Amino acid sequence: MKKHVPQSKNTLVDTVELDLNSFSKLEQAELVTRLTINGNLDRNETLIAMCCVSDLLYNAINQVQ
């Protein structure tokens, strides 16, 4: 399922929802966190990345419960 998420300056970003198992979500959350820490991201990009990490961790915890 594709979503169009509006960004600043009226651009659209295509996102794809993937059905991942809990371990994959934790691995992906770790990767996004490392890339965010090591990258030269602006404030908005960092916020978007942290929201993605939060969503991945929330879903992984719910799958385990």
XYZ file of C-alpha atoms in Angstrom:
65
model
C 0.000 0.000 0.000
C 1.498 3.316 -1.041
C 0.835 6.558 0.742
C 1.605 10.055 -0.382
C 2.971 12.018 2.547
C 3.125 15.761 1.881
C 6.413 17.370 2.820
C 7.545 20.974 2.948
C 7.724 22.922 -0.338
C 4.747 20.969 -1.739
C 6.719 17.833 -2.603
C 5.381 14.301 -2.235
C 7.230 11.331 -0.801
C 6.198 7.780 -1.665
C 6.239 5.462 1.322
C 5.629 1.738 1.321
C 4.249 -0.207 4.259
C 6.030 -3.514 4.773
C 4.826 -6.404 6.884
C 7.928 -7.169 8.952
C 8.356 -9.504 11.876
C 9.404 -8.155 15.281
C 13.107 -8.880 14.840
C 13.198 -7.153 11.461
C 11.480 -4.099 12.929
C 14.038 -3.894 15.735
C 16.889 -4.232 13.233
C 15.379 -1.555 11.013
C 14.846 0.766 13.999
C 18.507 0.342 14.954
C 19.656 1.075 11.403
C 17.516 4.216 11.104
C 18.784 5.420 14.495
C 22.435 4.898 13.522
C 21.969 6.646 10.175
C 20.199 9.538 11.898
C 22.966 9.959 14.469
C 25.743 9.746 11.865
C 23.993 11.780 9.172
C 23.853 15.484 8.558
C 20.097 15.772 8.859
C 18.175 18.926 9.520
C 15.657 19.228 12.331
C 12.662 18.074 10.257
C 14.461 15.056 8.807
C 15.591 14.011 12.284
C 12.039 14.310 13.598
C 10.695 12.181 10.729
C 13.374 9.535 11.332
C 12.617 9.399 15.059
C 8.894 9.040 14.334
C 9.711 6.077 12.085
C 11.826 4.501 14.836
C 9.071 5.084 17.369
C 6.497 3.467 15.091
C 8.726 0.446 14.424
C 9.416 -0.105 18.127
C 5.757 0.350 19.083
C 4.654 -2.231 16.513
C 7.398 -4.685 17.508
C 6.359 -4.473 21.172
C 2.699 -5.000 20.271
C 3.555 -8.091 18.204
C 5.428 -9.635 21.129
C 2.568 -9.006 23.549
